[in-house]
CSV table of C-alpha atoms in Angstrom, one decimal:
chain,number,residue,atom,x,y,z
N,136,MET,CA,47.2,-47.4,58.1
N,137,ALA,CA,45.7,-44.1,59.2
N,138,ASP,CA,42.7,-42.8,57.3
N,139,THR,CA,43.1,-39.2,56.1
N,140,VAL,CA,39.4,-38.8,55.2
N,141,ARG,CA,36.5,-40.7,56.7
N,142,PHE,CA,32.8,-40.5,55.9
N,143,ASP,CA,30.5,-41.7,58.6
N,144,ASN,CA,26.9,-42.2,57.3
N,145,VAL,CA,27.0,-38.9,55.5
N,146,ALA,CA,24.0,-37.4,53.7
N,147,CYS,CA,23.6,-34.0,52.1
N,148,ARG,CA,20.2,-32.7,51.3
N,149,VAL,CA,19.2,-29.6,49.5
N,150,GLN,CA,15.8,-28.1,49.0
N,151,ASN,CA,15.0,-30.1,45.9
N,152,GLY,CA,16.3,-33.5,47.0
N,153,GLU,CA,19.1,-35.6,48.3
N,154,LEU,CA,22.6,-35.2,46.7
N,155,VAL,CA,24.2,-38.0,48.5
N,156,HIS,CA,23.1,-40.4,51.3
N,157,ASP,CA,24.4,-43.2,53.5
N,158,LEU,CA,28.0,-42.5,52.5
N,159,SER,CA,30.5,-44.4,54.7
N,160,PHE,CA,34.0,-45.0,53.6
N,161,SER,CA,37.5,-43.9,54.4
N,162,VAL,CA,40.6,-42.9,52.4
N,163,ASN,CA,43.9,-44.2,53.6
N,164,GLU,CA,47.0,-42.1,53.9
N,165,GLY,CA,48.9,-42.1,50.7
N,166,GLU,CA,46.4,-43.8,48.5
N,167,THR,CA,44.5,-42.7,45.5
N,168,LEU,CA,40.8,-43.4,45.8
N,169,VAL,CA,38.8,-43.0,42.6
N,170,LEU,CA,35.1,-42.2,42.7
N,171,LEU,CA,33.6,-43.4,39.5
N,172,GLY,CA,30.1,-42.6,38.3
N,173,ARG,CA,28.0,-41.0,35.8
N,174,SER,CA,27.3,-37.3,36.0
N,175,GLY,CA,24.7,-36.5,38.7
N,176,SER,CA,25.7,-39.5,40.8
N,177,GLY,CA,27.0,-37.4,43.6
N,178,LYS,CA,30.8,-37.6,43.0
N,179,THR,CA,31.4,-33.9,43.0
N,180,THR,CA,29.1,-33.4,46.0
N,181,THR,CA,31.2,-36.0,47.9
N,182,LEU,CA,34.4,-34.0,47.1
N,183,LYS,CA,32.8,-30.7,48.2
N,184,LEU,CA,31.8,-32.3,51.5
N,185,VAL,CA,35.5,-32.8,52.2
N,186,ASN,CA,36.6,-29.2,51.8
N,187,ARG,CA,33.3,-27.8,53.1
N,188,LEU,CA,32.2,-26.1,49.9
N,189,LEU,CA,29.1,-28.1,51.0
N,190,ASP,CA,28.1,-29.2,54.5
N,191,ALA,CA,26.7,-32.5,55.4
N,192,THR,CA,23.1,-32.4,56.7
N,193,SER,CA,23.6,-35.6,58.6
N,194,GLY,CA,26.5,-37.9,59.6
N,195,GLN,CA,30.0,-36.5,59.7
N,196,VAL,CA,33.1,-36.1,57.5
N,197,VAL,CA,36.4,-36.5,59.3
N,198,VAL,CA,39.7,-35.1,57.9
N,199,GLU,CA,42.9,-35.9,59.7
N,200,GLY,CA,41.1,-37.2,62.7
N,201,ARG,CA,38.9,-34.1,63.2
N,202,ALA,CA,35.4,-33.6,62.0
N,203,VAL,CA,35.2,-31.0,59.3
N,204,SER,CA,32.6,-29.1,61.2
N,205,ASP,CA,35.3,-28.4,63.9
N,206,TRP,CA,37.7,-27.1,61.3
N,207,ASP,CA,37.8,-23.5,60.3
N,208,PRO,CA,36.7,-23.9,56.7
N,209,ILE,CA,39.3,-21.4,55.4
N,210,GLU,CA,42.2,-23.2,57.2
N,211,LEU,CA,40.8,-26.6,56.1
N,212,ARG,CA,40.7,-25.6,52.4
N,213,ARG,CA,44.3,-24.2,52.5
N,214,ARG,CA,45.4,-27.6,53.7
N,215,ILE,CA,43.7,-29.4,50.8
N,216,GLY,CA,44.8,-29.2,47.2
N,217,TYR,CA,41.8,-28.8,44.9
N,218,VAL,CA,41.7,-29.3,41.2
N,219,ILE,CA,38.4,-28.8,39.2
N,220,GLN,CA,37.6,-29.7,35.7
N,221,GLU,CA,37.1,-26.1,34.6
N,222,ILE,CA,40.5,-25.4,36.2
N,223,GLY,CA,39.3,-22.0,37.4
N,224,LEU,CA,42.6,-20.2,37.0
N,225,PHE,CA,42.4,-16.4,37.7
N,226,PRO,CA,42.5,-14.8,34.3
N,227,HIS,CA,44.0,-11.5,35.6
N,228,PHE,CA,46.8,-13.3,37.6
N,229,THR,CA,50.1,-14.3,35.9
N,230,ILE,CA,50.9,-18.0,36.1
N,231,ARG,CA,53.3,-17.3,38.9
N,232,ARG,CA,50.6,-15.6,41.0
N,233,ASN,CA,48.1,-18.3,40.1
N,234,VAL,CA,50.4,-21.1,41.2
N,235,SER,CA,51.5,-19.3,44.3
N,236,LEU,CA,48.0,-18.4,45.5
N,237,VAL,CA,47.7,-20.7,48.5
N,238,PRO,CA,51.3,-20.0,49.7
N,239,SER,CA,50.7,-16.3,49.6
N,240,LEU,CA,47.3,-16.7,51.4
N,241,LEU,CA,49.3,-18.5,54.0
N,242,ASN,CA,51.7,-15.5,54.1
N,243,TRP,CA,54.8,-17.4,53.2
N,244,GLN,CA,57.9,-15.3,52.7
N,245,SER,CA,58.4,-14.2,49.1
N,246,THR,CA,61.7,-16.1,48.7
N,247,ARG,CA,60.0,-19.3,49.9
N,248,ILE,CA,57.0,-18.7,47.6
N,249,GLU,CA,59.3,-18.3,44.6
N,250,GLU,CA,61.3,-21.4,45.5
N,251,ARG,CA,58.2,-23.4,45.8
N,252,TYR,CA,56.8,-22.0,42.6
N,253,ARG,CA,59.9,-23.3,40.8
N,254,GLU,CA,59.6,-26.7,42.4
N,255,VAL,CA,56.0,-27.4,41.6
N,256,MET,CA,56.4,-26.1,38.0
N,257,LYS,CA,59.2,-28.7,37.5
N,258,LEU,CA,56.9,-31.3,39.1
N,259,VAL,CA,54.3,-30.7,36.4
N,260,ASP,CA,57.0,-30.5,33.7
N,261,LEU,CA,56.7,-26.8,32.8
N,262,ASP,CA,59.5,-24.3,32.6
N,263,PRO,CA,59.1,-22.0,35.6
N,264,SER,CA,60.8,-19.0,34.0
N,265,ALA,CA,59.1,-19.2,30.7
N,266,PHE,CA,55.6,-19.2,32.2
N,267,ALA,CA,56.1,-17.0,35.2
N,268,ASP,CA,54.8,-13.7,33.7
N,269,ARG,CA,52.3,-15.2,31.2
N,270,TYR,CA,48.5,-15.2,31.6
N,271,PRO,CA,46.3,-18.2,31.5
N,272,SER,CA,44.7,-17.1,28.2
N,273,GLU,CA,48.0,-17.5,26.5
N,274,LEU,CA,48.3,-21.2,27.4
N,275,SER,CA,46.9,-24.4,25.8
N,276,GLY,CA,44.3,-26.5,27.6
N,277,GLY,CA,46.8,-29.1,28.7
N,278,GLN,CA,49.2,-26.5,30.0
N,279,ARG,CA,46.4,-24.8,31.9
N,280,GLN,CA,45.4,-28.1,33.5
N,281,ARG,CA,49.0,-28.7,34.6
N,282,ILE,CA,49.0,-25.2,36.1
N,283,GLY,CA,45.8,-26.2,37.9
N,284,VAL,CA,47.6,-29.3,39.4
N,285,ALA,CA,50.7,-27.2,40.2
N,286,ARG,CA,48.5,-24.7,42.1
N,287,ALA,CA,46.9,-27.5,44.0
N,288,LEU,CA,50.3,-28.8,45.0
N,289,ALA,CA,51.9,-25.5,45.8
N,290,ALA,CA,51.4,-25.4,49.6
N,291,ASN,CA,52.4,-29.1,49.8
N,292,PRO,CA,49.0,-30.2,51.1
N,293,PRO,CA,48.8,-33.8,52.4
N,294,LEU,CA,45.4,-34.3,50.7
N,295,LEU,CA,44.4,-33.6,47.1
N,296,LEU,CA,40.8,-33.5,45.8
N,297,MET,CA,40.6,-33.8,42.0
N,298,ASP,CA,37.3,-33.3,40.2
N,299,GLU,CA,37.6,-34.7,36.7
N,300,PRO,CA,40.8,-32.8,36.2
N,301,PHE,CA,41.5,-34.3,32.8
N,302,GLY,CA,37.9,-34.5,31.5
N,303,ALA,CA,38.0,-31.5,29.1
N,304,LEU,CA,41.3,-32.4,27.4
N,305,ASP,CA,41.8,-34.1,24.0
N,306,PRO,CA,42.5,-37.9,24.3
N,307,ILE,CA,46.3,-37.6,23.7
N,308,THR,CA,46.9,-34.8,26.1
N,309,ARG,CA,44.7,-36.6,28.6
N,310,SER,CA,46.6,-39.8,28.5
N,311,ASP,CA,49.9,-37.8,28.7
N,312,LEU,CA,48.7,-36.1,31.8
N,313,GLN,CA,47.3,-39.3,33.3
N,314,MET,CA,50.7,-41.0,32.9
N,315,GLN,CA,52.5,-37.9,34.3
N,316,PHE,CA,50.1,-37.8,37.3
N,317,ARG,CA,50.6,-41.5,38.0
N,318,ALA,CA,54.4,-41.0,38.0
N,319,LEU,CA,54.1,-37.9,40.2
N,320,GLN,CA,51.9,-39.7,42.6
N,321,GLN,CA,54.3,-42.6,42.9
N,322,THR,CA,57.0,-40.2,44.2
N,323,LEU,CA,54.8,-37.7,46.2
N,324,LYS,CA,52.5,-40.3,47.8
N,325,LYS,CA,49.7,-37.8,48.5
N,326,THR,CA,46.3,-38.9,49.7
N,327,VAL,CA,44.1,-38.3,46.7
N,328,VAL,CA,40.4,-38.4,46.1
N,329,PHE,CA,39.9,-38.5,42.4
N,330,VAL,CA,36.5,-38.1,40.7
N,331,THR,CA,35.9,-39.3,37.2
N,332,HIS,CA,33.3,-40.8,34.8
N,333,ASP,CA,36.0,-42.4,32.8
N,334,VAL,CA,36.4,-46.2,33.7
N,335,SER,CA,39.8,-46.6,32.1
N,336,GLU,CA,41.1,-43.5,34.0
N,337,ALA,CA,39.7,-45.0,37.2
N,338,PHE,CA,41.7,-48.3,36.6
N,339,LEU,CA,44.8,-46.4,35.5
N,340,LEU,CA,45.0,-44.1,38.5
N,341,GLY,CA,43.1,-45.7,41.4
N,342,ASP,CA,44.5,-47.8,44.1
N,343,ARG,CA,40.9,-48.3,45.2
N,344,ILE,CA,37.8,-47.6,43.2
N,345,GLY,CA,34.4,-46.7,44.4
N,346,VAL,CA,31.4,-46.7,42.1
N,347,MET,CA,28.7,-44.1,42.8
N,348,GLU,CA,25.2,-44.1,41.6
N,349,ALA,CA,22.2,-41.9,42.5
N,350,GLY,CA,24.0,-40.4,45.5
N,351,SER,CA,25.3,-43.5,47.1
N,352,LEU,CA,28.4,-45.6,47.0
N,353,MET,CA,27.5,-48.9,45.4
N,354,GLU,CA,30.8,-50.7,45.6
N,355,LEU,CA,34.3,-49.9,46.9
N,356,ASP,CA,37.3,-52.2,46.5
N,357,SER,CA,40.9,-52.5,45.4
N,358,ARG,CA,41.5,-52.0,41.7
N,359,LYS,CA,42.2,-55.7,41.3
N,360,LYS,CA,39.0,-56.8,42.8
N,361,MET,CA,37.0,-54.2,41.0
N,362,MET,CA,38.2,-55.6,37.7
N,363,ASN,CA,35.8,-58.5,38.4
N,364,SER,CA,33.0,-56.4,39.5
N,365,ASN,CA,29.6,-56.9,37.9
N,366,HIS,CA,28.5,-53.4,38.2
N,367,PRO,CA,27.1,-52.4,34.8
N,368,LEU,CA,29.6,-49.6,34.3
N,369,ILE,CA,32.6,-51.8,34.8
N,370,HIS,CA,31.0,-54.8,33.1
N,371,SER,CA,30.4,-53.0,29.9
N,372,PHE,CA,33.9,-51.5,30.1
N,373,ARG,CA,35.4,-55.0,30.6
N,374,ASN,CA,33.4,-56.3,27.6
N,375,SER,CA,34.6,-53.6,25.3
N,376,VAL,CA,38.3,-54.1,26.4
N,377,GLU,CA,38.0,-57.9,26.0
N,378,GLY,CA,36.3,-57.4,22.6
N,379,PHE,CA,39.1,-55.1,21.6
N,380,LEU,CA,41.8,-57.6,22.7
N,381,LYS,CA,40.1,-60.5,20.9
N,382,GLN,CA,39.8,-58.5,17.7
N,383,ASN,CA,43.5,-57.7,17.8
N,384,GLU,CA,44.4,-61.4,18.4
N,385,SER,CA,42.3,-62.5,15.4
N,386,ASP,CA,43.9,-59.8,13.1
G,89,MET,CA,27.4,34.4,14.5
G,90,ASN,CA,25.5,35.6,17.5
G,91,LEU,CA,26.4,32.6,19.5
G,92,ILE,CA,30.2,32.9,19.1
G,93,ASN,CA,30.0,36.5,19.9
G,94,PHE,CA,28.0,35.8,23.0
G,95,LEU,CA,30.3,33.1,24.2
G,96,GLN,CA,33.4,35.3,23.6
G,97,THR,CA,32.0,38.3,25.5
G,98,ASN,CA,30.8,36.1,28.4
G,99,PHE,CA,33.7,33.7,28.4
G,100,SER,CA,34.5,33.9,32.1
G,101,GLU,CA,30.8,33.4,33.0
G,102,LEU,CA,30.7,30.4,30.6
G,103,LEU,CA,33.7,28.9,32.3
G,104,SER,CA,32.3,29.3,35.8
G,105,TYR,CA,29.0,27.7,34.7
G,106,THR,CA,30.8,24.9,33.0
G,107,PHE,CA,32.8,24.4,36.2
G,108,GLN,CA,29.7,24.4,38.4
G,109,HIS,CA,28.1,21.9,36.0
G,110,LEU,CA,31.0,19.6,36.1
G,111,PHE,CA,31.2,19.9,39.9
G,112,LEU,CA,27.6,18.9,40.2
G,113,ALA,CA,28.0,15.9,38.0
G,114,VAL,CA,31.3,14.7,39.4
G,115,VAL,CA,30.4,15.1,43.1
G,116,SER,CA,27.1,13.3,42.6
G,117,THR,CA,28.6,10.5,40.6
G,118,LEU,CA,31.2,10.0,43.4
G,119,ILE,CA,28.5,9.9,46.0
G,120,GLY,CA,26.5,7.6,43.8
G,121,CYS,CA,29.6,5.3,43.6
G,122,ALA,CA,30.1,5.4,47.4
G,123,ILE,CA,26.6,4.2,47.9
G,124,GLY,CA,25.9,2.2,44.7
G,125,ILE,CA,29.0,0.0,44.4
G,126,PRO,CA,28.7,-1.3,48.0
G,127,THR,CA,25.0,-1.8,47.5
G,128,GLY,CA,25.7,-3.8,44.3
G,129,ILE,CA,28.2,-5.9,46.2
G,130,LEU,CA,25.7,-6.5,48.9
G,131,LEU,CA,23.2,-7.7,46.4
G,132,THR,CA,25.5,-10.4,45.1
G,133,ARG,CA,25.7,-11.8,48.6
G,134,ARG,CA,22.0,-11.4,49.5
G,135,PRO,CA,20.4,-12.2,46.1
G,136,HIS,CA,16.9,-12.1,47.6
G,137,LEU,CA,17.4,-8.3,48.1
G,138,SER,CA,18.2,-7.7,44.5
G,139,LYS,CA,14.6,-7.5,43.3
G,140,PRO,CA,13.3,-5.0,45.8
G,141,ILE,CA,16.5,-2.8,45.7
G,142,LEU,CA,16.8,-2.7,42.0
G,143,GLY,CA,13.1,-2.1,41.9
G,144,ILE,CA,13.4,1.0,44.1
G,145,ALA,CA,16.4,2.3,42.1
G,146,ASN,CA,14.3,1.8,39.0
G,147,VAL,CA,11.4,3.8,40.4
G,148,VAL,CA,13.7,6.6,41.3
G,149,GLN,CA,15.0,6.7,37.8
G,150,THR,CA,11.5,7.2,36.4
G,151,ILE,CA,10.7,10.3,38.5
G,152,PRO,CA,11.0,13.3,36.2
G,153,SER,CA,14.0,15.5,37.4
G,154,PRO,CA,12.1,18.7,37.9
G,155,ALA,CA,9.6,16.8,40.1
G,156,LEU,CA,12.4,15.2,42.1
G,157,LEU,CA,14.1,18.6,42.6
G,158,GLY,CA,10.7,20.1,43.6
G,159,VAL,CA,10.2,17.4,46.2
G,160,LEU,CA,13.7,17.8,47.6
G,161,VAL,CA,13.8,21.6,47.9
G,162,PRO,CA,11.4,21.9,50.9
G,163,LEU,CA,13.1,19.0,52.7
G,164,PRO,CA,15.3,20.0,55.7
G,165,PHE,CA,19.0,18.9,55.6
G,166,LEU,CA,18.9,17.2,52.1
G,167,GLY,CA,17.2,20.0,50.2
G,168,GLY,CA,17.0,23.7,50.0
G,169,ILE,CA,17.8,26.2,47.2
G,170,GLY,CA,21.3,25.8,45.9
G,171,PRO,CA,23.6,22.9,44.8
G,172,ARG,CA,22.7,20.6,47.7
G,173,SER,CA,19.3,19.4,46.5
G,174,ALA,CA,20.7,19.1,42.9
G,175,ILE,CA,23.6,16.9,44.2
G,176,VAL,CA,21.1,14.7,46.2
G,177,ALA,CA,18.9,14.3,43.1
G,178,LEU,CA,21.8,13.5,40.7
G,179,SER,CA,23.2,11.0,43.2
G,180,LEU,CA,19.9,9.3,43.4
G,181,TYR,CA,19.7,9.1,39.6
G,182,SER,CA,23.3,7.6,39.3
G,183,LEU,CA,22.4,4.8,41.7
G,184,LEU,CA,20.6,2.6,39.3
G,185,PRO,CA,23.4,2.3,36.7
G,186,LEU,CA,26.0,1.8,39.5
G,187,ILE,CA,24.2,-0.8,41.5
G,188,ARG,CA,23.2,-2.7,38.4
G,189,SER,CA,26.6,-2.7,36.8
G,190,THR,CA,28.3,-3.8,40.0
G,191,TYR,CA,25.8,-6.6,40.5
G,192,ALA,CA,26.0,-7.7,36.9
G,193,GLY,CA,29.8,-7.4,36.8
G,194,ILE,CA,30.3,-9.6,39.8
G,195,ASN,CA,27.7,-12.1,38.9
G,196,GLY,CA,29.0,-12.4,35.4
G,197,ILE,CA,32.4,-13.7,36.5
G,198,ASP,CA,33.1,-17.3,35.5
G,199,ARG,CA,31.6,-19.5,38.3
G,200,ALA,CA,34.6,-21.8,38.2
G,201,VAL,CA,37.0,-19.0,39.0
G,202,ILE,CA,35.0,-18.1,42.1
G,203,GLU,CA,34.7,-21.8,43.1
G,204,ALA,CA,38.4,-22.3,42.7
G,205,GLY,CA,39.1,-19.2,44.8
G,206,ARG,CA,36.8,-20.4,47.6
G,207,GLY,CA,38.2,-24.0,47.3
G,208,MET,CA,41.8,-22.7,47.7
G,209,GLY,CA,40.8,-21.1,51.0
G,210,MET,CA,40.2,-17.4,50.1
G,211,ASN,CA,38.0,-15.7,52.6
G,212,ASP,CA,35.2,-13.4,51.5
G,213,ARG,CA,37.2,-10.2,51.6
G,214,GLN,CA,40.1,-11.7,49.7
G,215,LEU,CA,37.8,-13.1,47.1
G,216,LEU,CA,36.1,-9.7,46.7
G,217,THR,CA,39.3,-7.6,46.5
G,218,GLN,CA,41.6,-9.9,44.6
G,219,VAL,CA,39.1,-11.6,42.3
G,220,GLN,CA,35.6,-10.2,42.1
G,221,LEU,CA,36.3,-6.5,41.9
G,222,PRO,CA,39.3,-6.7,39.5
G,223,LEU,CA,37.4,-9.0,37.2
G,224,ALA,CA,34.2,-6.9,37.3
G,225,ALA,CA,36.1,-3.6,37.0
G,226,GLY,CA,35.4,-3.1,33.3
G,227,VAL,CA,31.7,-3.6,33.8
G,228,ILE,CA,31.5,-1.5,36.9
G,229,PHE,CA,33.3,1.3,35.1
G,230,ALA,CA,30.8,1.1,32.3
G,231,GLY,CA,28.2,1.9,35.0
G,232,ILE,CA,30.3,4.8,36.2
G,233,ARG,CA,30.5,6.1,32.7
G,234,VAL,CA,26.7,5.9,32.2
G,235,ALA,CA,26.1,7.6,35.6
G,236,MET,CA,28.5,10.4,34.7
G,237,VAL,CA,27.0,11.1,31.3
G,238,LEU,CA,23.5,10.9,32.8
G,239,SER,CA,24.4,13.4,35.6
G,240,ILE,CA,25.9,15.9,33.1
G,241,GLY,CA,22.6,15.7,31.2
G,242,ILE,CA,20.3,16.1,34.2
G,243,ALA,CA,22.5,18.7,35.8
G,244,THR,CA,21.2,21.2,33.3
G,245,VAL,CA,17.8,21.0,35.1
G,246,ALA,CA,19.6,21.8,38.4
G,247,ALA,CA,19.6,25.5,37.5
G,248,LEU,CA,15.9,25.4,38.4
G,249,THR,CA,16.8,25.2,42.0
G,250,GLY,CA,19.6,27.7,42.0
G,251,ALA,CA,22.5,25.2,41.7
G,252,GLY,CA,24.0,27.0,38.7
G,253,GLY,CA,25.6,25.2,35.8
G,254,LEU,CA,25.0,25.5,32.1
G,255,GLY,CA,21.3,25.1,32.7
G,256,MET,CA,21.4,28.8,33.7
G,257,TYR,CA,21.7,29.9,30.1
G,258,ILE,CA,19.1,27.4,28.9
G,259,PHE,CA,16.4,28.5,31.3
G,260,ARG,CA,17.3,32.2,30.9
G,261,GLY,CA,17.0,31.7,27.2
G,262,ILE,CA,13.7,29.9,27.4
G,263,SER,CA,12.2,32.6,29.6
G,264,MET,CA,13.5,35.4,27.3
G,265,LEU,CA,12.7,33.5,24.1
G,266,ASP,CA,16.3,33.9,23.1
G,267,ASN,CA,17.6,31.0,21.0
G,268,THR,CA,21.2,32.1,21.2
G,269,LEU,CA,21.1,31.9,25.0
G,270,ILE,CA,19.6,28.5,24.9
G,271,LEU,CA,22.3,27.2,22.6
G,272,ALA,CA,24.9,28.8,24.7
G,273,GLY,CA,23.9,26.4,27.5
G,274,ALA,CA,22.9,23.4,25.4
G,275,ILE,CA,25.9,23.1,23.2
G,276,PRO,CA,28.6,23.3,25.9
G,277,SER,CA,26.7,20.8,28.1
G,278,ALA,CA,26.4,18.4,25.1
G,279,ILE,CA,30.1,18.7,24.4
G,280,LEU,CA,30.9,18.2,28.1
G,281,ALA,CA,28.8,15.0,28.0
G,282,LEU,CA,30.6,13.7,24.9
G,283,LEU,CA,34.0,14.5,26.3
G,284,ALA,CA,33.3,12.7,29.6
G,285,ASP,CA,32.0,9.8,27.7
G,286,GLY,CA,35.1,9.6,25.5
G,287,VAL,CA,37.6,10.0,28.3
G,288,LEU,CA,35.8,7.5,30.6
G,289,GLY,CA,35.5,5.1,27.6
G,290,LEU,CA,39.2,5.1,27.2
G,291,ILE,CA,39.8,4.2,30.8
G,292,GLN,CA,37.1,1.5,30.7
G,293,LYS,CA,38.8,-0.1,27.7
G,294,LYS,CA,42.0,-0.3,29.7
G,295,LEU,CA,40.3,-1.8,32.7
G,296,THR,CA,38.5,-4.4,30.5
G,297,HIS,CA,41.8,-5.3,28.9
G,298,ILE,CA,43.4,-5.9,32.2
G,299,SER,CA,40.6,-8.1,33.5
G,300,LYS,CA,40.7,-10.3,30.4
């Protein structure tokens, strides 16, 4: 299987320290790789190294067989879907314009943009006509987050970067969106790098899971194998799930 | 009333002074925009320049207007007797509110919105014209409003260097110890400032509404 993204011994330093170091891993085509870790562990930095919002200070990041330093950053970013926790919808753009942002940056014809707008809105289960001329401020948090996903999918990028996309939602909306995203991913088969601090989300969505800590990747393995990991994050998660199951049995 | 009598008999002169006054203020605010807004944009991209440049604009602001005019008059090209030195001085005064509002307006935009724009592959120009300027428009316009009102106020002093405007009545009145004449200049210029403030305020409200 080809790797869509590969990190070769990557480090990223800024003036006041090292954000990530010794990162080496690859993301296979069509898989969802979840990077799990506490805040400040370097997950977001890792994502930004892929679409060059940050540049590696040593080592190299390779996307689709080409080092990101050889890509034109603008072109690279337009080929990568990006969803961030704060969503970052443009408040002065209608939903249609927000979703169609990358296609219009790519100068698609307007009929094709409109067609694609309708397609992706249906993918995220929102009515294309009803939302077209509304503004982000008129939408609920869950709807906005779906728009964020629709926008990332609009230009049909082979690779998606998702930075805690469901982190700010209430638990019920969050699990709705997680389920929907999982179903979507089973049909679309995008290559996804998904960042989260939520262990259950990692096990729900990840084909493979990597645990990050203090700027480096501690463990990386398939979901099944990670279930038995003894990393404290996963260990305590497993304990709480087992405790929950036991309690339910005894009830 | 003396004043009303005076204004009625000198109506055409009043009109031409008012027009000169407005001309000075509008032209200098426009020049101020042409220099101040791009400078403000530059500062958002080169933050290390913001301290020195805002500092200079601040210093200019503190120079008393008769002094600034006095310095400008003997200068070749920029100065001289007449509207030119007044327009240069007023433009300099309008720089600070314009630079500062542009800088603050753009820096005040939600960081996530900018990050998303960049992450989606917008280049600098697209980010500026499609996101930063529209979202900062309300704040920038507030700066234009301040600059305009400021210019209308200071333009009264421009009569000192022969630029005309409503200051003509005020200074003539002062030298002749004629209160009516002073008021004939002061009241219309105050009304002019209030009107400009009101009209620009309405436009600003509209802009802010759009960017919300």
